[in-house]
XYZ file of N, CA, C and O in Angstrom:
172
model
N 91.698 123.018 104.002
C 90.673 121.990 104.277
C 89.409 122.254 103.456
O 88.660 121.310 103.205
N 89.096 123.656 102.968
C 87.803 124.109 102.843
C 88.136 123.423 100.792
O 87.113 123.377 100.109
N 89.142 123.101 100.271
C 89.628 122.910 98.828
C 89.568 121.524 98.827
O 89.318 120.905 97.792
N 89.833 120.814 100.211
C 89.389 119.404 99.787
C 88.001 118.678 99.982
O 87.320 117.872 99.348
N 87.909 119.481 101.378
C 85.959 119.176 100.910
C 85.283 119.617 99.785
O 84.379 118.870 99.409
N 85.464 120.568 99.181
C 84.866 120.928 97.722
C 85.386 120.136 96.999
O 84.668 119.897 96.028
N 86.837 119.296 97.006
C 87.070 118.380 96.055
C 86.102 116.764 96.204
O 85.531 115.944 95.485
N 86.427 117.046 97.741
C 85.185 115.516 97.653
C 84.075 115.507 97.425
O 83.557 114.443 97.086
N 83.358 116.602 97.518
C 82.028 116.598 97.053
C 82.284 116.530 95.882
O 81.195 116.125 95.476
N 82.999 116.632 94.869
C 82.808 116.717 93.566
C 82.980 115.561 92.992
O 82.280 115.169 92.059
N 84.310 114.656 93.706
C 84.579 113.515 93.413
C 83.229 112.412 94.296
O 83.401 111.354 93.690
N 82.460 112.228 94.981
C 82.062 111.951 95.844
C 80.886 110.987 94.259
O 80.902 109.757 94.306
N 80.395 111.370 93.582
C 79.118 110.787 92.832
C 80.064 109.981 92.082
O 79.629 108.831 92.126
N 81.294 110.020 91.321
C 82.275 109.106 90.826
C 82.892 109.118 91.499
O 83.840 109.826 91.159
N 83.065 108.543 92.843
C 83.330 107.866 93.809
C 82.522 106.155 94.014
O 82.981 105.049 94.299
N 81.133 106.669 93.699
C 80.034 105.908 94.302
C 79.845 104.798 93.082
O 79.692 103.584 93.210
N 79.902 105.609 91.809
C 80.100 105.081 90.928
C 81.079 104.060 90.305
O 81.000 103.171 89.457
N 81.762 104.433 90.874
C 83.318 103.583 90.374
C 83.432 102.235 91.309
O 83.991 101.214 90.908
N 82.659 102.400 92.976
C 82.328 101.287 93.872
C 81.452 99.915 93.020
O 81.610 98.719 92.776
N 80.261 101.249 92.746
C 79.405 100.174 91.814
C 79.899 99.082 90.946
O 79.877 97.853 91.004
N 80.337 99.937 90.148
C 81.067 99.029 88.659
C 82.131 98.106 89.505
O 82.405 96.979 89.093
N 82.581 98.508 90.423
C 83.810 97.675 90.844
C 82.984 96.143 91.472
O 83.330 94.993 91.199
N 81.960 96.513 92.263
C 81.267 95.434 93.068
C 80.763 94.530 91.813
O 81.146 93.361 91.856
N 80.141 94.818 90.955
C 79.105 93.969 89.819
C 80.251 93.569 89.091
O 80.126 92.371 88.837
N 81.380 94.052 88.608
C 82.283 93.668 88.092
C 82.957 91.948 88.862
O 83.024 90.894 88.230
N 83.335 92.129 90.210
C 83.503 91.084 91.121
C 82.797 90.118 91.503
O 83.130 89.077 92.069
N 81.504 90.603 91.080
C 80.596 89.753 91.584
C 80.548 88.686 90.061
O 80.320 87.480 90.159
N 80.823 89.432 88.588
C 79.988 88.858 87.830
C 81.455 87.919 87.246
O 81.281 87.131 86.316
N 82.826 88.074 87.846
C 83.948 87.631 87.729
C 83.730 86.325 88.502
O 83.807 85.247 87.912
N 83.406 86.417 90.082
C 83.076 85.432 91.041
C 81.915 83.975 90.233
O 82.250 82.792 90.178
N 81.080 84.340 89.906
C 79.791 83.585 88.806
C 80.545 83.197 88.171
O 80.584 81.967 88.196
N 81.349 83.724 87.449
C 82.349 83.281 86.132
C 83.058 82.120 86.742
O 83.026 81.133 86.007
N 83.550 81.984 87.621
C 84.545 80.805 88.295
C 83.328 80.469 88.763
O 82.656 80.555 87.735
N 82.433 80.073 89.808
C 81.537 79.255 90.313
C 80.973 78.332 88.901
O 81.039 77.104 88.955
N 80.523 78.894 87.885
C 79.777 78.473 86.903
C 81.282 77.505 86.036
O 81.084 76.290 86.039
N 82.122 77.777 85.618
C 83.523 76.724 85.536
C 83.809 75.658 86.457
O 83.923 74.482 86.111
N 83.918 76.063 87.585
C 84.075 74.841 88.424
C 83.229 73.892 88.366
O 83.505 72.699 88.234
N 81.568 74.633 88.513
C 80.464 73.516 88.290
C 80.150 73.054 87.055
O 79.417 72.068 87.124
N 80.468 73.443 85.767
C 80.427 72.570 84.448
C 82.060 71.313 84.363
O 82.191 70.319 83.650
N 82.855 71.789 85.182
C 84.367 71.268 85.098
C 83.833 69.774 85.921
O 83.880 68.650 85.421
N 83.260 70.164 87.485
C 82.714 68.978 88.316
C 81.722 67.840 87.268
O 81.861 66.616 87.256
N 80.776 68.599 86.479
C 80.031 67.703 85.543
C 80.742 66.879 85.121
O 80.921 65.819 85.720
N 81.315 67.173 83.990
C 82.449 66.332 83.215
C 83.561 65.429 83.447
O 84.208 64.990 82.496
């Protein structure tokens, strides 16, 4: 037990990191379709 808590702490900051990129990534994918649909509705 004492080898995987030292592993998560280590993994734990690219852990947090990899959330990040994952969320802004989804989010800026999500915009990507909102912003299509609403130039598609224009036309």
């Amino acid at each position: 037990m004492e080898v995987f808590s030292n592993l998560f702490n280590d993994l734990t900051g690219w852990l947090t990191i990899g959330i990040l990129v994952f969320m802004i990534s989804m989010m800026a994918y999500l915009a990507n379709m909102i912003i299509k649909k609403s130039k598609g509705d224009g036309s």
